[in-house]
Coordinates of C-alpha atoms and ligand atoms in Angstrom, one line a residue:
Chain A
M2 CA -54.1 131.2 42.5
R3 CA -52.3 133.8 40.5
R4 CA -50.3 131.3 38.9
L5 CA -53.3 129.3 38.0
A6 CA -54.9 132.4 36.5
A7 CA -51.8 133.1 34.5
N8 CA -51.6 129.5 33.2
F9 CA -55.2 129.8 32.2
L10 CA -54.6 133.1 30.5
W11 CA -51.3 132.4 28.7
G12 CA -51.3 128.7 28.6
S13 CA -47.8 128.5 30.0
P14 CA -46.9 124.9 30.6
S15 CA -44.2 125.6 33.2
A16 CA -45.7 126.6 36.5
D17 CA -42.4 127.9 37.7
Q18 CA -42.0 130.4 34.9
S19 CA -45.6 131.4 34.6
G20 CA -45.2 134.5 36.8
R21 CA -42.3 135.8 34.7
D22 CA -44.2 135.0 31.5
V23 CA -47.1 137.1 32.5
L24 CA -44.9 140.0 33.2
Q25 CA -43.1 139.5 29.9
R26 CA -46.3 139.4 28.0
L27 CA -47.7 142.4 29.7
T28 CA -44.7 144.6 29.1
P29 CA -45.5 145.5 25.5
Y30 CA -49.0 146.5 26.5
L31 CA -47.7 148.7 29.3
I32 CA -45.2 150.2 26.9
A33 CA -48.1 150.8 24.4
L34 CA -50.0 152.6 27.1
L35 CA -47.0 154.6 28.0
L36 CA -46.4 155.6 24.4
V37 CA -50.0 156.7 23.9
G38 CA -49.7 158.7 27.2
L39 CA -46.6 160.4 25.7
A40 CA -48.5 161.0 22.5
L41 CA -51.3 162.6 24.5
L42 CA -48.9 164.8 26.3
A43 CA -47.2 165.8 23.1
T44 CA -50.4 166.6 21.4
A45 CA -51.6 168.6 24.4
V46 CA -48.4 170.6 24.4
L47 CA -48.5 171.1 20.6
Q48 CA -52.1 172.2 20.9
H49 CA -51.1 174.9 23.3
I50 CA -48.3 176.1 21.1
Y51 CA -49.9 176.0 17.7
V52 CA -53.4 176.3 19.0
R53 CA -55.6 175.8 15.9
R54 CA -54.8 172.6 14.0
P55 CA -54.8 169.5 16.1
S56 CA -52.0 167.1 15.1
L57 CA -52.5 163.4 15.4
F58 CA -48.9 162.5 14.4
P59 CA -47.8 161.7 18.0
F60 CA -50.6 159.1 18.1
F61 CA -49.6 157.7 14.8
A62 CA -46.0 157.5 16.0
A63 CA -47.1 155.9 19.4
I64 CA -49.3 153.3 17.6
A65 CA -46.6 152.4 15.1
T66 CA -43.9 152.2 17.8
A67 CA -46.1 150.1 20.1
A68 CA -46.8 147.7 17.1
W69 CA -43.2 147.7 16.1
F70 CA -42.2 146.9 19.7
G71 CA -44.9 144.4 20.7
G72 CA -46.6 143.3 17.4
R73 CA -50.2 143.3 16.5
G74 CA -51.7 143.0 20.0
P75 CA -50.1 146.0 21.6
G76 CA -50.6 147.9 18.3
F77 CA -54.3 147.5 18.4
F78 CA -54.3 148.1 22.1
A79 CA -52.6 151.4 21.3
V80 CA -55.2 152.1 18.6
A81 CA -58.0 151.4 21.0
V82 CA -56.6 153.7 23.6
S83 CA -55.7 156.4 21.1
V84 CA -59.1 156.6 19.3
P85 CA -61.0 158.3 22.2
F86 CA -58.2 160.8 22.7
G87 CA -57.9 161.5 19.0
L88 CA -61.6 162.1 18.8
Y89 CA -61.4 164.3 21.9
F90 CA -58.8 166.5 20.3
Y91 CA -60.7 166.8 17.0
G92 CA -63.7 167.5 19.0
V93 CA -62.0 170.3 21.0
S94 CA -60.6 172.0 17.9
R95 CA -63.7 171.8 15.8
S96 CA -66.1 172.5 18.6
D97 CA -68.9 170.8 16.7
H98 CA -70.2 167.3 16.9
G99 CA -71.3 164.4 14.7
L100 CA -68.6 164.0 12.2
H101 CA -68.9 160.2 12.4
G102 CA -67.3 159.6 9.0
R103 CA -64.2 161.2 10.2
D104 CA -64.2 159.0 13.3
V105 CA -64.1 156.0 11.1
L106 CA -61.3 157.6 9.0
L107 CA -59.3 158.3 12.1
F108 CA -59.7 154.7 13.2
V109 CA -58.6 153.5 9.8
F110 CA -55.5 155.7 9.9
F111 CA -54.7 154.5 13.3
A112 CA -55.2 150.9 12.2
V113 CA -52.9 151.4 9.2
C114 CA -50.3 152.7 11.6
A115 CA -50.8 149.6 13.7
F116 CA -50.4 147.3 10.7
V117 CA -47.3 149.1 9.5
G118 CA -45.9 148.8 13.0
D119 CA -46.8 145.2 13.1
A120 CA -45.2 144.5 9.8
L121 CA -42.0 146.2 11.1
Y122 CA -42.4 144.2 14.3
K123 CA -42.6 140.9 12.4
H124 CA -39.6 141.9 10.3
R125 CA -37.6 142.8 13.4
R126 CA -38.6 139.6 15.2
Q127 CA -37.5 137.6 12.1
T128 CA -34.2 139.3 12.0
E129 CA -33.8 138.8 15.7
E130 CA -34.7 135.1 15.4
T131 CA -32.2 134.6 12.6
L132 CA -29.6 136.3 14.7
R133 CA -30.4 134.2 17.6
K134 CA -30.3 131.1 15.5
A135 CA -26.9 132.1 14.1
H136 CA -25.7 132.7 17.6
R137 CA -26.9 129.4 18.8
Q138 CA -25.4 127.6 15.9
L139 CA -22.1 129.4 16.7
Q140 CA -22.3 128.2 20.2
T141 CA -23.0 124.6 19.2
N142 CA -20.1 124.8 16.8
A143 CA -17.8 126.1 19.5
A144 CA -18.9 123.4 21.9
E145 CA -18.4 120.8 19.1
L146 CA -15.0 122.2 18.5
Q147 CA -14.2 122.0 22.2
R148 CA -15.4 118.4 22.3
T149 CA -13.3 117.5 19.3
N150 CA -10.3 119.1 20.9
N151 CA -10.8 117.3 24.1
A152 CA -11.1 114.0 22.2
L153 CA -8.0 114.7 20.4
V154 CA -6.1 115.4 23.5
A155 CA -7.4 112.3 25.1
E156 CA -6.5 110.3 22.1
M157 CA -3.0 111.6 22.1
A158 CA -2.5 110.7 25.7
E159 CA -4.0 107.3 25.0
R160 CA -1.6 106.8 22.1
Q161 CA 1.3 107.8 24.2
R162 CA 0.3 105.3 26.8
T163 CA -0.2 102.6 24.2
E164 CA 3.2 103.3 22.8
A165 CA 4.8 103.1 26.2
A166 CA 3.0 99.8 26.9
L167 CA 4.0 98.5 23.5
D168 CA 7.6 99.4 24.3
T169 CA 7.5 97.5 27.6
T170 CA 5.8 94.6 25.9
R171 CA 8.4 94.5 23.2
N172 CA 11.2 94.6 25.7
E173 CA 9.6 91.8 27.7
L174 CA 9.0 89.8 24.6
A175 CA 12.6 90.1 23.5
R176 CA 13.7 89.1 27.0
A177 CA 11.3 86.2 27.1
A178 CA 12.4 85.0 23.7
R179 CA 16.0 85.1 24.7
L180 CA 15.2 83.2 27.8
T181 CA 13.0 80.5 26.2
S182 CA 15.4 79.9 23.4
M183 CA 18.2 79.7 25.8
A184 CA 16.2 77.4 28.2
E185 CA 15.3 75.2 25.2
M186 CA 18.8 75.1 24.0
A187 CA 20.1 74.3 27.4
A188 CA 17.5 71.5 27.8
S189 CA 18.3 70.1 24.4
I190 CA 22.1 70.2 25.1
A191 CA 21.6 68.6 28.5
H192 CA 19.6 65.8 26.8
E193 CA 22.2 65.3 24.1
I194 CA 25.0 64.9 26.5
N195 CA 23.1 63.0 29.1
Q196 CA 22.2 60.2 26.8
P197 CA 25.8 59.0 26.1
L198 CA 26.7 59.8 29.7
A199 CA 24.0 57.4 30.9
A200 CA 25.2 54.8 28.5
I201 CA 28.8 55.2 29.7
V202 CA 27.8 54.8 33.3
T203 CA 25.9 51.6 32.6
N204 CA 28.7 50.2 30.4
A205 CA 31.3 51.0 33.1
D206 CA 29.1 49.2 35.7
T207 CA 28.8 46.3 33.4
C208 CA 32.5 46.2 32.7
V209 CA 33.2 46.0 36.4
R210 CA 30.7 43.3 36.9
W211 CA 32.3 41.1 34.2
L212 CA 35.7 41.7 35.7
N213 CA 34.5 41.0 39.2
A214 CA 32.9 37.7 38.2
P215 CA 34.4 34.5 39.9
T216 CA 35.9 33.8 36.5
P217 CA 36.4 37.2 34.9
E218 CA 34.9 37.5 31.4
L219 CA 37.5 39.5 29.7
D220 CA 35.8 39.5 26.3
E221 CA 32.6 40.8 27.7
A222 CA 34.5 43.4 29.7
R223 CA 36.3 44.5 26.6
E224 CA 33.1 44.9 24.7
A225 CA 31.7 47.0 27.5
A226 CA 34.8 49.2 27.5
K227 CA 34.6 49.6 23.7
R228 CA 31.0 50.8 24.1
I229 CA 32.3 53.3 26.7
V230 CA 34.8 54.7 24.1
R231 CA 32.1 54.9 21.5
D232 CA 29.7 56.7 23.7
A233 CA 32.3 59.1 25.0
E234 CA 33.2 60.0 21.4
R235 CA 29.6 60.7 20.8
A236 CA 29.4 63.0 23.8
G237 CA 32.6 64.7 22.5
Q238 CA 30.9 65.2 19.1
V239 CA 28.0 67.0 20.9
V240 CA 30.4 69.3 22.5
T241 CA 32.2 70.0 19.3
R242 CA 28.9 70.7 17.6
I243 CA 28.0 73.2 20.3
R244 CA 31.4 74.9 20.0
A245 CA 30.9 75.2 16.2
M246 CA 27.5 76.6 16.8
V247 CA 28.8 79.3 19.2
K248 CA 31.6 80.1 16.7
S249 CA 29.2 80.3 13.8
V250 CA 27.5 83.1 15.7
L251 CA 30.6 85.1 14.9
V252 CA 30.3 86.4 11.4
E253 CA 33.4 87.0 9.3
P254 CA 35.4 89.7 11.0
V255 CA 35.5 93.1 9.3
Q256 CA 37.6 96.2 10.1
V257 CA 35.8 98.0 12.9
S258 CA 36.3 101.6 13.8
L259 CA 36.1 101.8 17.6
R260 CA 35.2 105.4 17.7
A261 CA 32.3 105.1 15.2
S262 CA 30.8 102.0 16.9
L263 CA 31.1 103.6 20.3
D264 CA 29.5 106.8 19.0
E265 CA 26.6 104.8 17.6
V266 CA 26.1 103.0 20.9
L267 CA 26.2 106.3 22.9
A268 CA 23.6 107.8 20.5
L269 CA 21.5 104.7 21.0
L270 CA 21.6 105.0 24.8
Q271 CA 21.4 108.8 24.8
A272 CA 17.9 108.8 26.2
E273 CA 18.7 106.4 29.0
I274 CA 21.9 108.3 29.9
E275 CA 20.1 111.6 30.0
K276 CA 17.2 110.3 31.9
H277 CA 19.5 109.3 34.7
R278 CA 21.5 112.5 34.4
V279 CA 24.8 110.7 33.8
T280 CA 27.7 112.6 32.4
V281 CA 29.7 110.7 29.9
H282 CA 33.4 111.6 29.4
S283 CA 34.9 109.8 26.5
D284 CA 38.6 110.0 25.7
I285 CA 39.3 108.1 22.6
D286 CA 42.7 108.2 21.0
P287 CA 42.1 109.7 17.5
A288 CA 45.1 107.8 16.1
L289 CA 43.5 104.5 17.0
P290 CA 43.6 102.0 14.1
A291 CA 40.6 99.9 13.2
F292 CA 40.5 96.4 14.6
A293 CA 39.3 93.1 13.1
G294 CA 36.0 91.9 14.6
D295 CA 32.3 91.7 14.6
R296 CA 31.0 95.2 14.9
I297 CA 27.5 94.3 16.1
Q298 CA 28.7 92.0 18.8
M299 CA 31.3 94.4 20.0
Q300 CA 28.6 97.0 20.2
Q301 CA 26.5 94.6 22.2
V302 CA 29.4 94.5 24.6
F303 CA 29.5 98.2 24.9
V304 CA 25.7 98.4 25.3
N305 CA 25.8 95.9 28.2
L306 CA 28.7 97.6 30.0
I307 CA 27.3 101.1 29.6
T308 CA 23.8 99.9 30.7
N309 CA 25.3 98.2 33.8
A310 CA 27.1 101.5 34.6
V311 CA 24.0 103.6 34.1
E312 CA 22.0 101.2 36.2
S313 CA 24.5 101.4 39.0
L314 CA 24.8 105.2 38.8
S315 CA 21.0 105.5 38.8
Q316 CA 21.2 104.2 42.4
T317 CA 23.7 106.8 43.3
I318 CA 22.1 109.9 44.8
D319 CA 24.8 111.7 46.9
R320 CA 27.1 112.8 44.2
P321 CA 27.2 113.7 40.5
R322 CA 27.0 110.7 38.1
H323 CA 30.0 110.1 35.9
L324 CA 31.0 107.5 33.3
W325 CA 34.4 107.6 31.8
I326 CA 35.1 105.8 28.5
A327 CA 38.7 105.6 27.3
A328 CA 40.3 103.8 24.4
R329 CA 44.0 103.6 23.6
R330 CA 46.6 101.5 22.0
T331 CA 48.9 99.9 24.5
P332 CA 52.7 99.5 24.0
E333 CA 51.9 95.8 23.5
E334 CA 49.9 96.6 20.4
D335 CA 46.6 95.9 22.1
L336 CA 43.5 97.8 21.9
E337 CA 42.4 98.7 25.4
V338 CA 38.9 100.1 26.2
T339 CA 37.9 101.0 29.7
F340 CA 34.5 101.8 31.1
R341 CA 34.7 103.3 34.6
D342 CA 31.8 104.6 36.6
D343 CA 31.6 106.1 40.1
G344 CA 28.4 104.3 41.0
Q345 CA 27.6 101.8 43.7
G346 CA 30.5 99.5 42.9
F347 CA 30.2 95.7 43.2
A348 CA 28.0 94.2 45.8
D349 CA 29.6 91.9 48.3
G350 CA 30.8 88.6 46.9
V351 CA 29.6 89.3 43.4
L352 CA 33.1 90.1 41.9
A353 CA 34.2 86.4 41.9
R354 CA 31.1 85.2 40.0
L355 CA 30.5 88.4 37.9
F356 CA 30.9 86.8 34.5
D357 CA 28.9 83.6 35.3
S358 CA 25.5 83.3 33.6
F359 CA 22.5 84.2 35.7
V360 CA 24.5 86.0 38.3
T361 CA 22.6 89.2 39.1
T362 CA 21.8 91.5 42.0
K363 CA 19.0 93.2 40.2
A364 CA 15.3 92.5 40.7
D365 CA 14.6 92.4 37.0
G366 CA 18.1 91.4 35.9
M367 CA 18.8 88.2 34.1
G368 CA 22.5 88.1 34.8
M369 CA 23.4 87.4 31.2
G370 CA 24.9 90.8 30.2
L371 CA 28.5 90.2 31.4
S372 CA 28.5 86.6 30.5
I373 CA 27.7 87.5 26.9
C374 CA 30.3 90.3 27.1
R375 CA 33.1 88.0 28.1
T376 CA 32.1 85.4 25.5
V377 CA 32.2 88.0 22.7
V378 CA 35.5 89.5 23.9
Q379 CA 37.1 86.1 24.1
A380 CA 35.9 85.2 20.7
H381 CA 37.8 88.2 19.5
G382 CA 40.9 86.8 21.2
G383 CA 40.7 89.3 23.9
V384 CA 40.1 89.5 27.7
L385 CA 37.5 91.4 29.8
V386 CA 38.5 92.2 33.3
A387 CA 36.5 93.8 36.1
T388 CA 38.1 95.8 38.9
P389 CA 36.6 97.9 41.7
A390 CA 37.2 101.6 41.0
L391 CA 38.5 104.1 43.6
P392 CA 37.1 105.7 45.6
H393 CA 33.9 104.1 44.4
G394 CA 32.4 102.5 41.4
A395 CA 33.4 99.8 39.0
Q396 CA 35.8 99.5 36.1
F397 CA 35.7 97.1 33.1
T398 CA 38.7 96.8 30.8
I399 CA 38.5 95.2 27.4
T400 CA 41.9 94.2 25.8
I401 CA 41.9 93.0 22.3
P402 CA 45.0 92.3 20.2
L403 CA 45.2 94.7 17.3
N404 CA 47.0 92.5 14.8
G405 CA 45.8 89.0 14.1
G406 CA 44.7 88.1 17.6
R407 CA 42.1 85.6 16.6
D408 CA 44.0 82.4 16.3
D409 CA 41.6 79.9 17.7
Chain B
M235 CA 20.9 34.3 40.5
I236 CA 18.6 31.5 39.4
E237 CA 16.4 32.6 36.5
D238 CA 13.6 31.1 34.6
D239 CA 13.5 32.2 31.0
A240 CA 12.3 35.7 32.0
I241 CA 12.5 38.5 29.4
V242 CA 13.2 42.2 29.9
Y243 CA 11.9 44.4 27.1
V244 CA 13.5 47.7 26.6
I245 CA 12.0 50.6 24.6
D246 CA 14.5 53.5 24.1
D247 CA 15.2 55.3 20.8
D248 CA 18.8 55.6 21.7
D249 CA 21.0 52.8 20.3
S250 CA 23.8 53.2 22.8
I251 CA 21.4 53.1 25.8
R252 CA 19.9 49.9 24.4
A253 CA 23.4 48.4 23.8
A254 CA 24.5 49.3 27.3
L255 CA 21.4 47.9 28.9
S256 CA 21.7 44.7 26.9
G257 CA 25.3 44.3 28.1
L258 CA 24.4 44.9 31.7
L259 CA 21.5 42.5 31.6
R260 CA 23.6 39.8 30.0
S261 CA 26.1 40.2 32.8
V262 CA 23.5 39.1 35.3
G263 CA 22.1 36.4 33.0
L264 CA 18.9 38.2 32.0
K265 CA 17.5 38.0 28.5
M266 CA 16.7 41.3 26.9
V267 CA 14.8 42.3 23.7
G268 CA 15.2 46.0 22.7
F269 CA 13.0 48.2 20.6
G270 CA 13.4 51.7 19.2
S271 CA 9.8 52.6 19.5
P272 CA 6.5 51.5 21.1
R273 CA 5.2 50.6 17.7
E274 CA 8.0 48.0 17.2
F275 CA 7.3 46.6 20.7
L276 CA 3.6 46.2 19.9
A277 CA 4.4 44.5 16.6
H278 CA 6.5 41.9 18.4
T279 CA 4.8 38.7 19.5
R280 CA 5.7 38.3 23.2
Q281 CA 6.5 35.0 24.8
N282 CA 4.4 33.8 27.6
V283 CA 7.0 34.1 30.3
P284 CA 7.6 36.5 33.2
S285 CA 8.6 39.8 31.8
C286 CA 8.9 43.5 32.4
L287 CA 9.3 46.7 30.3
V288 CA 12.0 49.3 30.7
L289 CA 10.5 52.4 29.1
D290 CA 12.1 55.7 28.2
V291 CA 9.9 58.6 29.0
R292 CA 11.2 60.7 26.0
L293 CA 10.2 58.8 22.9
P294 CA 9.6 59.7 19.3
G295 CA 5.9 59.9 18.7
A296 CA 3.9 59.2 21.8
S297 CA 5.7 59.8 25.2
G298 CA 6.4 56.9 27.5
L299 CA 3.6 58.1 29.8
E300 CA 1.1 58.0 27.0
F301 CA 2.2 54.6 26.0
Q302 CA 1.8 53.4 29.6
R303 CA -1.8 54.7 29.5
E304 CA -2.4 52.8 26.2
L305 CA -1.1 49.6 27.7
I306 CA -3.4 50.0 30.8
A307 CA -6.3 50.7 28.4
V308 CA -5.8 47.3 26.7
R309 CA -5.3 45.6 30.1
D310 CA -1.7 44.7 29.4
Q311 CA -0.4 44.2 32.9
I312 CA 3.3 44.1 32.1
P313 CA 5.2 45.9 34.9
I314 CA 6.9 49.1 33.7
I315 CA 10.1 50.7 34.8
F316 CA 10.6 54.2 33.6
I317 CA 13.9 55.7 32.7
T318 CA 14.2 59.4 32.0
G319 CA 16.7 62.1 31.2
H320 CA 15.1 64.7 33.2
G321 CA 13.9 63.9 36.7
D322 CA 10.6 65.6 36.6
I323 CA 8.9 64.9 40.0
P324 CA 5.2 65.5 39.0
M325 CA 5.8 63.3 36.0
S326 CA 7.3 60.5 38.0
V327 CA 4.4 60.8 40.5
R328 CA 1.9 60.4 37.7
A329 CA 3.8 57.4 36.3
M330 CA 3.9 55.7 39.7
K331 CA 0.3 56.4 40.4
A332 CA -0.5 54.7 37.1
G333 CA 1.3 51.6 38.4
A334 CA 4.9 52.0 37.3
V335 CA 7.3 49.9 39.4
E336 CA 10.1 52.4 39.4
F337 CA 11.1 55.7 37.9
L338 CA 14.9 56.1 37.4
T339 CA 16.8 59.2 36.2
K340 CA 19.6 58.7 33.7
P341 CA 22.3 58.2 34.5
F342 CA 21.3 55.6 37.1
R343 CA 23.3 53.2 39.2
D344 CA 23.2 49.7 37.7
Q345 CA 22.1 48.1 41.0
D346 CA 19.1 50.4 41.1
L347 CA 18.0 49.3 37.7
L348 CA 18.7 45.6 38.4
D349 CA 16.7 45.8 41.7
A350 CA 13.8 47.4 39.9
I351 CA 13.9 44.8 37.3
Q352 CA 14.0 42.0 39.8
N353 CA 11.0 43.5 41.6
A354 CA 9.1 43.9 38.4
L355 CA 9.8 40.3 37.3
A356 CA 8.9 39.0 40.8
S357 CA 5.6 40.7 40.6
D358 CA 4.9 39.6 37.1
R359 CA 5.8 36.0 38.1
A360 CA 3.5 36.2 41.0
R361 CA 0.7 37.5 38.9
R362 CA 1.2 34.8 36.3
E363 CA 1.4 32.1 39.1
Q364 CA -1.9 33.4 40.4
E365 CA -3.5 33.4 37.0
R366 CA -2.2 29.9 36.3
S367 CA -3.4 28.4 39.5
I368 CA -6.8 29.9 39.1
A369 CA -7.0 28.5 35.6
D370 CA -6.0 25.1 37.1
L371 CA -8.6 25.3 39.8
R372 CA -11.3 26.1 37.1
E373 CA -10.2 23.0 35.2
R374 CA -10.5 20.9 38.3
L375 CA -13.9 22.3 39.1
A376 CA -15.0 21.6 35.6
S377 CA -14.2 17.9 36.0
L378 CA -16.8 17.6 38.8
T379 CA -20.1 16.1 38.1
E380 CA -23.3 18.1 38.6
R381 CA -24.1 16.2 41.8
E382 CA -20.6 16.6 43.1
R383 CA -20.8 20.3 42.6
Q384 CA -24.0 20.5 44.5
V385 CA -22.4 18.6 47.4
M386 CA -19.4 20.9 47.3
A387 CA -21.5 24.0 47.4
I388 CA -23.0 23.0 50.7
L389 CA -19.8 21.4 51.9
V390 CA -17.8 24.6 51.7
Q391 CA -20.4 26.3 53.9
G392 CA -19.2 24.0 56.7
Q393 CA -22.2 21.7 56.8
L394 CA -22.0 18.1 58.1
N395 CA -22.4 15.1 55.8
K396 CA -25.7 14.3 57.5
Q397 CA -27.0 17.8 56.9
I398 CA -25.9 17.6 53.3
G399 CA -27.7 14.3 52.8
A400 CA -30.8 15.8 54.2
A401 CA -30.6 18.8 52.0
L402 CA -30.1 16.8 48.9
G403 CA -32.3 13.9 49.8
T404 CA -29.6 11.2 49.8
T405 CA -28.0 9.1 52.4
E406 CA -25.0 10.1 54.5
S407 CA -22.9 7.4 52.9
T408 CA -23.6 8.6 49.4
V409 CA -22.5 12.1 50.4
K410 CA -19.4 10.6 51.9
A411 CA -18.5 9.0 48.6
H412 CA -19.2 12.2 46.7
R413 CA -17.0 14.0 49.2
A414 CA -14.1 11.7 48.6
Q415 CA -14.4 12.2 44.8
I416 CA -14.5 16.0 45.2
M417 CA -11.4 16.0 47.4
R418 CA -9.5 13.9 45.0
K419 CA -10.6 15.8 41.8
M420 CA -9.9 19.2 43.4
H421 CA -6.5 18.0 44.8
A422 CA -7.6 19.2 48.2
A423 CA -5.9 17.6 51.2
T424 CA -8.2 19.0 53.9
L425 CA -11.6 20.6 54.0
A426 CA -9.9 23.9 54.8
D427 CA -8.0 23.6 51.5
L428 CA -11.2 23.1 49.6
I429 CA -12.8 26.0 51.3
R430 CA -9.9 28.2 50.3
M431 CA -10.1 27.0 46.7
A432 CA -13.8 27.8 46.6
G433 CA -13.0 31.2 47.9
R434 CA -10.5 31.9 45.1
L435 CA -12.9 30.6 42.5
Q436 CA -15.7 32.6 44.2
F437 CA -17.5 29.3 44.0
G438 CA -19.7 29.6 47.2
T439 CA -21.4 32.7 45.8
E440 CA -22.5 31.5 42.4
A441 CA -22.9 27.7 43.1
A442 CA -25.8 28.1 45.5
V443 CA -28.0 27.2 42.6
Ligands
ATP628 N1 29.0 98.8 36.6 C1 28.6 98.0 37.6 N2 28.6 98.5 38.9 C2 28.2 97.7 39.9 N3 27.9 96.4 39.7 C3 27.9 95.9 38.5 C4 28.2 96.7 37.4 N4 28.1 95.9 36.3 C5 27.7 94.7 36.7 N5 27.5 94.7 38.0 C6 27.1 93.6 38.8 O1 27.2 92.4 38.1 C7 25.9 91.7 38.0 C8 25.8 91.0 36.7 O2 25.7 91.9 35.6 P1 25.1 91.4 34.3 O3 25.2 92.5 33.3 O4 25.8 90.1 33.9 O5 23.6 91.1 34.7 P2 22.5 92.1 35.1 O6 22.8 93.5 34.6 O7 22.2 91.9 36.5 O8 21.3 91.6 34.2 P3 21.1 91.7 32.6 O9 21.1 90.3 32.1 O10 19.8 92.4 32.4 O11 22.3 92.5 32.1 C9 24.9 92.8 38.2 O12 23.7 92.3 38.7 C10 25.6 93.7 39.2 O13 25.4 93.3 40.5
MG629 MG1 23.5 94.0 32.7

């Protein structure tokens, strides 16, 4: 019921807040009443002290303050309450009656006070409103800023994820490309060799047939044998072509500084090495001369060997992980580079087939690394040897002749 | 090996394979004609003799399997033996399902190829024989008079002369005379013979008219 009444009175749309609204709206009126009460008290006190002249200033002040505080409504409310008191005081001091003109004047004065207060009230409200608006604006700005910040952080994380994904994709692509081109090449080589081979088999069968005939047909047998020779030569040409192709992969040898190329490789693999907390000890003879070879391919060899070592070490958890790289010139004028790790060592039975293509013990390995290494080292006229290291781990030794080793 | 003048066609883009196959087939007295591509084979006018086709799967342009499909599409019934460099099982299954006689992986044993060729030629010969005898029977049937054909239609249903006469409104002896003519013209020794011929010609079904 009360709420209904309040809604009716103040037109508050929200039923929940109507009780509080009523209180809020009533407050300035109560304050006006209080102020007028104080003015009354003050006037009474002053009356007793100065006796003769009644002062209405406390009322002016009360009205103006009420209006300043609550606006026009409470202002006039204060006027309405003050008028009888003001008249009373005048009446008491003058002790005569009927000065109606003065009553009006008094009311006018009070009203002026109320208007002044109201003007001040409006001004105050405006200032307050502006302030509030500014504050709200500030808050929205801050929220906006927060949102932007969050978005930025999210975007950065997203970008990092994308980059990681891109990296993986790139690796996979490179691997797939290597694999398909190799598979294609293998298929095409197989076809190229299989054709003359099939012809040879058929010709040989035919040759035997002619020879086995009741009266051997030597001319026909000879023709078949000649075809065999021709087809075999063709197969040989295919092999020669493949050889030439493999060789052409080797560019003209240049003078390669072992130290510089190793340093580059280590820098390249730095992140990987650090990630797996592997300590690399390199011991490279400073007096080592440059050797003739293909820098990029030798670096590929180093990358493969170091990667294998790091992969093996990453499985090692019960001891510190070390990789020793040493390079020296042997008394036989060979360049000898060793890579030794104290990782897992070779898995059972792997050592014998280590350098074959597609031999791997890794879930995501292709088993091409070492096969490529050996091909490259051999193309440089050298050898690559694997030995188990003691007490654990693996060792790979590259030996390349320093002066004019490439004679093939 | 007694051979009629059968011909083995070979399509393989590899000269040495063709040369080798030609030598092998000559050694067993088989005539071979080789082609480097399906196009050349199609351009060639084939002789009307038992024949088969040795087809390389890997060919320039259309693959051997596609060419097989093309031949089937134009109802060319020449038996096909596939030879391929890569023994791809799904591929061979497809080829065999489409009616290939054999699918050999290079290098193959000579005897395997020769056996496959003999099988292919035998089936082509049988098919031709079949076609020829049917054509023959049609010719014989065409030499019958209208009346004889009517008699034969009822005859092959196993009716007696008397019944036939009744059905056609003639005497038994006239039917007898027709019957003798039919047996002579159709080269049928017995009634069972004649019934078998009618079956192959699907005569009983359409000649009820
Ligand atoms: N340092 C090493 N310690 C232990 N085992 C090794 C080491 N290096 C190579 N191996 C063994 O040799 C196998 C072949 O190595 P290889 O580098 O050829 O191929 P992979 O590393 O398995 O694959 P990928 O082609 O990706 O290099 C490896 O799977 C591993 O079992
Ligand atoms: Mg590797």
